[in-house]
Short mmCIF file of C-alpha atoms (C1' of nucleotides) in Angstrom, two decimals:
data_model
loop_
_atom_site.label_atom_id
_atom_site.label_comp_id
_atom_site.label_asym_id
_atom_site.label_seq_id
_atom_site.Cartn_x
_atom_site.Cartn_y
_atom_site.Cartn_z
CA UNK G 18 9.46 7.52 -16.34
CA UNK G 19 8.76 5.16 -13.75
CA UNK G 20 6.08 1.81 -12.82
CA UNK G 21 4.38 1.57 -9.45
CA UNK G 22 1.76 -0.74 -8.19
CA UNK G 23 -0.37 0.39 -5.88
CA UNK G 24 -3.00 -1.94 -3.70
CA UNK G 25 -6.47 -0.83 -2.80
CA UNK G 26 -9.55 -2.52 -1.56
CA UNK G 27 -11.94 -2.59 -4.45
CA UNK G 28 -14.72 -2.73 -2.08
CA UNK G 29 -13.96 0.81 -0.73
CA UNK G 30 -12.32 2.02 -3.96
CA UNK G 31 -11.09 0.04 -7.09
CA UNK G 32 -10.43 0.20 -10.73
CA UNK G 33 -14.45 1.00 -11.43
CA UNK G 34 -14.28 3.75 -8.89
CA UNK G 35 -11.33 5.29 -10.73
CA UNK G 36 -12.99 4.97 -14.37
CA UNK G 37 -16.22 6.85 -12.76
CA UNK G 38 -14.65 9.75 -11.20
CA UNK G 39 -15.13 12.72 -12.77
CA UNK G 40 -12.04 13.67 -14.90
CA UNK G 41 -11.66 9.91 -14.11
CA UNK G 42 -9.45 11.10 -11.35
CA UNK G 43 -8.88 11.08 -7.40
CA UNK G 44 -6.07 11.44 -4.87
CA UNK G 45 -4.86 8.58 -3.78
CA UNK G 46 -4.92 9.63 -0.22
CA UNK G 47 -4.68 7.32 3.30
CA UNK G 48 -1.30 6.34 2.59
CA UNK G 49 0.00 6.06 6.43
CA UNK G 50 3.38 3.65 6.40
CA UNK G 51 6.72 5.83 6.38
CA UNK G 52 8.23 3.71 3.26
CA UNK G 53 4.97 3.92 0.99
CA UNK G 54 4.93 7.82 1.52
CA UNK G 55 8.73 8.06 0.96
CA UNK G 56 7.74 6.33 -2.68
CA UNK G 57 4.92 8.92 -2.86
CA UNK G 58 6.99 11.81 -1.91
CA UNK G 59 10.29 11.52 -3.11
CA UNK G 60 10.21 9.46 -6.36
CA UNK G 61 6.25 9.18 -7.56
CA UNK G 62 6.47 11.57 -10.60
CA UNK G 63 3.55 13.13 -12.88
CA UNK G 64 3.60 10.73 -16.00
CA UNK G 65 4.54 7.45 -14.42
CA UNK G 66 2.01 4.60 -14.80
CA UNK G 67 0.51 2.74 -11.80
CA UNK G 68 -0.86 -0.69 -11.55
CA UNK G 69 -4.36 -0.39 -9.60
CA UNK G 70 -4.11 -3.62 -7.87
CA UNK G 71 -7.06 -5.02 -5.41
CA UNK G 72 -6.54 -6.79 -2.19
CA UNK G 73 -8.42 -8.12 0.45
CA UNK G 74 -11.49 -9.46 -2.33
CA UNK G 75 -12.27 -12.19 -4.34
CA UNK G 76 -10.22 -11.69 -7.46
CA UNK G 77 -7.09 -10.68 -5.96
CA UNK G 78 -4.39 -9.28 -8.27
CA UNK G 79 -3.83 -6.35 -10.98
CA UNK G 80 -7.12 -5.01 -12.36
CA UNK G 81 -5.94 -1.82 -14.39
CA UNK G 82 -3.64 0.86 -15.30
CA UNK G 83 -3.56 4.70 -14.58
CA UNK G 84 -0.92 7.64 -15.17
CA UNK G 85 0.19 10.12 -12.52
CA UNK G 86 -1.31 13.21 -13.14
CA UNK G 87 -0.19 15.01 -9.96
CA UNK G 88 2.96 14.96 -7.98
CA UNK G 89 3.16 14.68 -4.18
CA UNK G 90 1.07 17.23 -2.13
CA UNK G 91 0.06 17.36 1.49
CA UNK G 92 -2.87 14.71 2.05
CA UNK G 93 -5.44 16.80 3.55
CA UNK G 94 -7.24 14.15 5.08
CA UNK G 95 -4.20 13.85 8.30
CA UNK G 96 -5.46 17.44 9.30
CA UNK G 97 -8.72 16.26 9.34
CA UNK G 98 -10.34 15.53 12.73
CA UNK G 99 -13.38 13.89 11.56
CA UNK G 100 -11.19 11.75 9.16
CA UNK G 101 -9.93 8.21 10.12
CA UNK G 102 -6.85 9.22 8.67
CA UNK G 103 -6.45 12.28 11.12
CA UNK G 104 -3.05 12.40 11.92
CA UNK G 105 -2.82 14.86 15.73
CA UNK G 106 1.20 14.92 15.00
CA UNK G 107 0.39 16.21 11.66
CA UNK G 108 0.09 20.16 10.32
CA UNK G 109 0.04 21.95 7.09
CA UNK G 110 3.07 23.77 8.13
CA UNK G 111 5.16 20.83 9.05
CA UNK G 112 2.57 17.60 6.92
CA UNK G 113 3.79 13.97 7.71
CA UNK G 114 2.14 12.64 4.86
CA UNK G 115 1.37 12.93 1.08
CA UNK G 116 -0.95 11.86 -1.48
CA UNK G 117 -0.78 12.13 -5.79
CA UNK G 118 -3.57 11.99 -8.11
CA UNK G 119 -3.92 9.07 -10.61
CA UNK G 120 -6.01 9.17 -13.64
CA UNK G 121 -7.82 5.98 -15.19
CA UNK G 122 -6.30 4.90 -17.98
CA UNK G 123 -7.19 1.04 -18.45
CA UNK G 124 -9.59 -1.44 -17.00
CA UNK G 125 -8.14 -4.70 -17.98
CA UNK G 126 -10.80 -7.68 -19.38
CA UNK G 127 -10.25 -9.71 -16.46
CA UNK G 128 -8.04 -9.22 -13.11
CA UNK G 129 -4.24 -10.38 -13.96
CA UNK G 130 -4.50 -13.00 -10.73
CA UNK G 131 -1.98 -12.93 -7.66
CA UNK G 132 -1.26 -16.63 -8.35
CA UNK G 133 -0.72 -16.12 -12.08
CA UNK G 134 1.62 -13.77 -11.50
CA UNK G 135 3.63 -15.44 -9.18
CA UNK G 136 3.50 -18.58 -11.35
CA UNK G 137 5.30 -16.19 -13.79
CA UNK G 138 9.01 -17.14 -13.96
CA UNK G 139 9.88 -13.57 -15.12
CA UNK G 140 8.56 -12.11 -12.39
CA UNK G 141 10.92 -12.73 -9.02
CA UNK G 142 11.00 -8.59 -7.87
CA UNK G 143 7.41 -7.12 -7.32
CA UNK G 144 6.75 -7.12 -4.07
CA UNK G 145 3.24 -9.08 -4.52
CA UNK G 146 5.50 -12.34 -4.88
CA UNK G 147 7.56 -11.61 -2.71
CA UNK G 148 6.87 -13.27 1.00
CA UNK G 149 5.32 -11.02 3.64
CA UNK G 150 5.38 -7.81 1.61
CA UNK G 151 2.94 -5.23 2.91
CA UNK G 152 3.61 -2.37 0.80
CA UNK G 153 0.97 -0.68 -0.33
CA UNK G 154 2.89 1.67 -2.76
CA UNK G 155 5.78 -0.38 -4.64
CA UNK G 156 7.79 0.46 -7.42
CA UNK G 157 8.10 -1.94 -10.41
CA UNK G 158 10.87 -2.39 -12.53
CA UNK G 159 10.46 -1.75 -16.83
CA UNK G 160 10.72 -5.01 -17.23
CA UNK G 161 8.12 -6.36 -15.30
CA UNK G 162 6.18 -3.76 -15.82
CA UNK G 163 5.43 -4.44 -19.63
CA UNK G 164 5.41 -8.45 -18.99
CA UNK G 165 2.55 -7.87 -16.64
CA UNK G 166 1.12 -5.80 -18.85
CA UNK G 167 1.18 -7.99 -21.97
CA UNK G 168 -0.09 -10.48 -19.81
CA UNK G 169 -2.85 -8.33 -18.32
CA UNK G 170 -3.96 -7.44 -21.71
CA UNK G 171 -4.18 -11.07 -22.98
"C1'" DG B 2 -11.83 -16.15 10.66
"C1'" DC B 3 -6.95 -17.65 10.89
"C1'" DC B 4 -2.42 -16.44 11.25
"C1'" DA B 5 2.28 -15.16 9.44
"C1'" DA B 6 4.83 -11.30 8.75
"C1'" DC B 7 5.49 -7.41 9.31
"C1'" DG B 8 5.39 -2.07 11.53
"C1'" DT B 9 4.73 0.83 15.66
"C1'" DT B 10 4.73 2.01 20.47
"C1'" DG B 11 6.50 2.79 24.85
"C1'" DG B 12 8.83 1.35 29.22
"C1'" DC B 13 13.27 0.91 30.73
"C1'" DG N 13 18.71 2.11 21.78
"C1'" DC N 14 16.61 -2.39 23.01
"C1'" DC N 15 12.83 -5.26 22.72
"C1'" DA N 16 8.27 -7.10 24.26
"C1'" DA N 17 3.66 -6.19 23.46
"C1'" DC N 18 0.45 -4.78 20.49
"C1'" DG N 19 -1.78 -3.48 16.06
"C1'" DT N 20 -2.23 -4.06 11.04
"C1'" DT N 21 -2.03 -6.17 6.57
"C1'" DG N 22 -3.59 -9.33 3.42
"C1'" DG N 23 -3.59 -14.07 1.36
"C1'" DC N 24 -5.95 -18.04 2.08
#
DNA sequence: GCCAACGTTGGC
DNA sequence: GCCAACGTTGGC
Protein backbone atom coordinates (compact mmCIF):
# COMPACT_ATOMS: atom_id res chain seq x y z
CA UNK A 1 0.00 0.00 0.00
CA UNK A 2 0.97 3.37 -0.66
CA UNK A 3 0.40 7.44 0.88
CA UNK A 4 -0.36 10.32 -1.47
CA UNK A 5 -1.31 13.84 -0.80
CA UNK A 6 -3.27 15.40 -3.00
CA UNK A 7 -4.06 19.45 -3.07
CA UNK A 8 -7.42 20.89 -3.92
CA UNK A 9 -9.06 24.20 -3.53
CA UNK A 10 -11.61 23.79 -0.80
CA UNK A 11 -13.52 26.56 -2.25
CA UNK A 12 -14.29 24.56 -5.46
CA UNK A 13 -14.02 21.15 -3.77
CA UNK A 14 -12.58 20.13 -0.29
CA UNK A 15 -12.73 17.67 2.48
CA UNK A 16 -16.70 18.68 3.17
CA UNK A 17 -17.40 18.17 -0.47
CA UNK A 18 -15.91 14.68 -0.29
CA UNK A 19 -17.84 13.66 3.09
CA UNK A 20 -21.23 14.85 1.18
CA UNK A 21 -20.96 13.01 -1.97
CA UNK A 22 -23.06 10.37 -2.31
CA UNK A 23 -21.21 7.04 -1.56
CA UNK A 24 -18.98 9.84 -0.13
CA UNK A 25 -17.14 9.51 -3.35
CA UNK A 26 -15.93 11.45 -6.63
CA UNK A 27 -13.23 11.27 -9.28
CA UNK A 28 -10.64 13.22 -8.72
CA UNK A 29 -10.55 14.53 -12.19
CA UNK A 30 -8.64 17.94 -13.76
CA UNK A 31 -5.38 16.57 -13.11
CA UNK A 32 -3.44 18.28 -16.25
CA UNK A 33 0.61 18.26 -15.35
CA UNK A 34 2.46 15.16 -17.05
CA UNK A 35 4.21 14.12 -13.53
CA UNK A 36 0.90 14.28 -11.34
CA UNK A 37 -0.89 11.96 -13.98
CA UNK A 38 2.19 9.66 -14.22
CA UNK A 39 1.50 9.27 -10.14
CA UNK A 40 -2.19 8.78 -11.07
CA UNK A 41 -1.60 6.37 -13.77
CA UNK A 42 1.17 4.30 -13.11
CA UNK A 43 1.51 3.90 -9.29
CA UNK A 44 -2.00 5.34 -7.60
CA UNK A 45 -3.47 1.92 -6.52
CA UNK A 46 -7.13 1.01 -5.15
CA UNK A 47 -6.52 0.85 -1.26
CA UNK A 48 -3.88 3.49 -0.81
CA UNK A 49 -4.79 6.42 1.48
CA UNK A 50 -4.67 10.08 0.33
CA UNK A 51 -4.19 13.19 2.28
CA UNK A 52 -7.01 15.77 1.03
CA UNK A 53 -4.96 18.80 1.42
CA UNK A 54 -6.41 22.53 0.66
CA UNK A 55 -4.56 25.28 -1.02
CA UNK A 56 -5.08 28.56 -2.14
CA UNK A 57 -7.59 29.39 1.32
CA UNK A 58 -7.34 30.49 4.62
CA UNK A 59 -6.36 27.42 6.56
CA UNK A 60 -3.86 26.05 4.32
CA UNK A 61 -2.61 22.52 5.01
CA UNK A 62 -3.99 18.76 5.45
CA UNK A 63 -7.70 18.67 6.28
CA UNK A 64 -8.55 14.82 5.95
CA UNK A 65 -7.99 11.39 4.83
CA UNK A 66 -9.61 9.17 2.05
CA UNK A 67 -8.82 5.59 0.48
CA UNK A 68 -8.56 4.86 -3.24
CA UNK A 69 -11.42 3.16 -4.28
CA UNK A 70 -10.73 3.18 -8.03
CA UNK A 71 -7.64 2.80 -10.07
CA UNK A 72 -6.66 5.00 -13.01
CA UNK A 73 -9.30 5.44 -15.82
CA UNK A 74 -9.60 7.87 -18.68
CA UNK A 75 -10.78 11.39 -17.21
CA UNK A 76 -13.72 12.06 -19.25
CA UNK A 77 -13.74 15.57 -18.72
CA UNK A 78 -10.41 16.10 -21.59
CA UNK A 79 -13.01 14.86 -24.26
CA UNK A 80 -15.27 17.25 -23.15
CA UNK A 81 -15.72 20.41 -25.25
CA UNK A 82 -17.78 22.33 -22.93
CA UNK A 83 -15.30 21.38 -20.08
CA UNK A 84 -12.38 23.69 -19.03
CA UNK A 85 -10.45 20.71 -18.87
CA UNK A 86 -11.11 19.82 -22.66
CA UNK A 87 -8.09 18.55 -23.87
CA UNK A 88 -8.37 18.91 -28.38
CA UNK A 89 -5.06 16.52 -28.40
CA UNK A 90 -6.96 14.17 -26.32
CA UNK A 91 -9.32 10.90 -27.43
CA UNK A 92 -10.78 7.91 -25.83
CA UNK A 93 -8.84 5.81 -28.14
CA UNK A 94 -5.49 7.30 -27.51
CA UNK A 95 -6.58 9.53 -23.59
CA UNK A 96 -3.67 11.83 -22.34
CA UNK A 97 -4.97 11.93 -19.03
CA UNK A 98 -6.45 10.00 -16.02
CA UNK A 99 -8.40 10.41 -13.01
CA UNK A 100 -9.15 7.73 -9.69
CA UNK A 101 -11.90 7.88 -7.33
CA UNK A 102 -11.27 8.61 -3.60
CA UNK A 103 -13.66 7.87 -0.89
CA UNK A 104 -13.99 10.02 2.43
CA UNK A 105 -12.67 8.46 5.08
CA UNK A 106 -11.70 11.23 7.79
CA UNK A 107 -12.35 14.87 8.37
CA UNK A 108 -9.73 15.81 10.81
CA UNK A 109 -10.87 18.33 14.02
CA UNK A 110 -8.92 21.06 12.73
CA UNK A 111 -6.64 21.53 9.42
CA UNK A 112 -2.96 20.01 10.22
CA UNK A 113 -1.38 23.70 9.13
CA UNK A 114 1.30 24.16 6.25
CA UNK A 115 3.56 25.92 8.80
CA UNK A 116 3.11 23.23 11.46
CA UNK A 117 4.13 20.84 9.31
CA UNK A 118 7.07 22.29 8.09
CA UNK A 119 8.05 23.25 11.66
CA UNK A 120 8.04 19.41 12.01
CA UNK A 121 11.67 18.17 12.15
CA UNK A 122 10.52 14.69 10.94
CA UNK A 123 9.19 15.87 8.08
CA UNK A 124 12.11 17.03 5.37
CA UNK A 125 10.44 14.84 2.07
CA UNK A 126 6.74 15.90 1.32
CA UNK A 127 6.74 18.03 -1.23
CA UNK A 128 4.56 20.80 0.75
CA UNK A 129 7.98 21.70 2.58
CA UNK A 130 9.80 21.43 0.11
CA UNK A 131 10.65 24.95 -1.85
CA UNK A 132 8.72 25.66 -5.05
CA UNK A 133 6.89 22.33 -5.24
CA UNK A 134 3.80 22.50 -7.41
CA UNK A 135 2.65 19.07 -7.42
CA UNK A 136 -0.62 18.58 -7.08
CA UNK A 137 -0.50 14.71 -6.73
CA UNK A 138 2.63 13.64 -4.45
CA UNK A 139 3.48 10.55 -2.97
CA UNK A 140 4.34 10.34 0.78
CA UNK A 141 6.57 8.13 2.34
CA UNK A 142 5.15 5.49 5.52
CA UNK A 143 6.84 7.33 7.66
CA UNK A 144 5.57 10.58 7.24
CA UNK A 145 2.57 9.47 6.46
CA UNK A 146 1.58 8.17 10.05
CA UNK A 147 3.56 11.23 11.81
CA UNK A 148 1.23 13.54 9.98
CA UNK A 149 -1.37 11.60 10.80
CA UNK A 150 -0.83 11.30 14.57
CA UNK A 151 -0.38 14.80 14.42
CA UNK A 152 -3.51 15.52 12.39
CA UNK A 153 -5.49 13.56 14.79
CA UNK A 154 -4.19 15.40 17.91
C1' DG B 1 -2.43 41.32 -5.35
C1' DC B 2 2.53 40.11 -5.38
C1' DC B 3 5.94 37.31 -7.01
C1' DA B 4 9.08 33.16 -6.95
C1' DA B 5 9.33 28.94 -8.95
C1' DC B 6 8.16 26.31 -11.72
C1' DG B 7 5.96 24.00 -16.54
C1' DT B 8 4.75 24.68 -21.43
C1' DT B 9 5.05 26.57 -26.00
C1' DG B 10 6.99 27.64 -30.24
C1' DG B 11 10.46 29.92 -33.31
C1' DC B 12 14.77 28.92 -34.92
C1' DG C 1 17.31 20.48 -29.14
C1' DC C 2 17.84 25.22 -27.27
C1' DC C 3 15.87 28.82 -24.85
C1' DA C 4 13.08 33.12 -24.40
C1' DA C 5 8.53 34.29 -23.61
C1' DC C 6 4.56 33.23 -21.54
C1' DG C 7 1.23 30.95 -18.37
C1' DT C 8 0.23 28.76 -13.91
C1' DT C 9 0.60 27.58 -9.12
C1' DG C 10 0.19 28.70 -4.55
C1' DG C 11 2.05 30.75 -0.18
C1' DC C 12 2.02 34.96 1.83
Amino acid sequence: MAYWLFKSEPDTFGIDHLRLRPQQTEHWDGVRNYQARNFLRDEVKQGDLVFIYHSSCKDVGIAGLAEVSRAAYPDHSQFDPESKYFDPKASPDNPRWFMVDVTFREKFKRVLPLSIIKAMPQITELGVVKKGHRLSIMPVTEAEFEILLYKARG
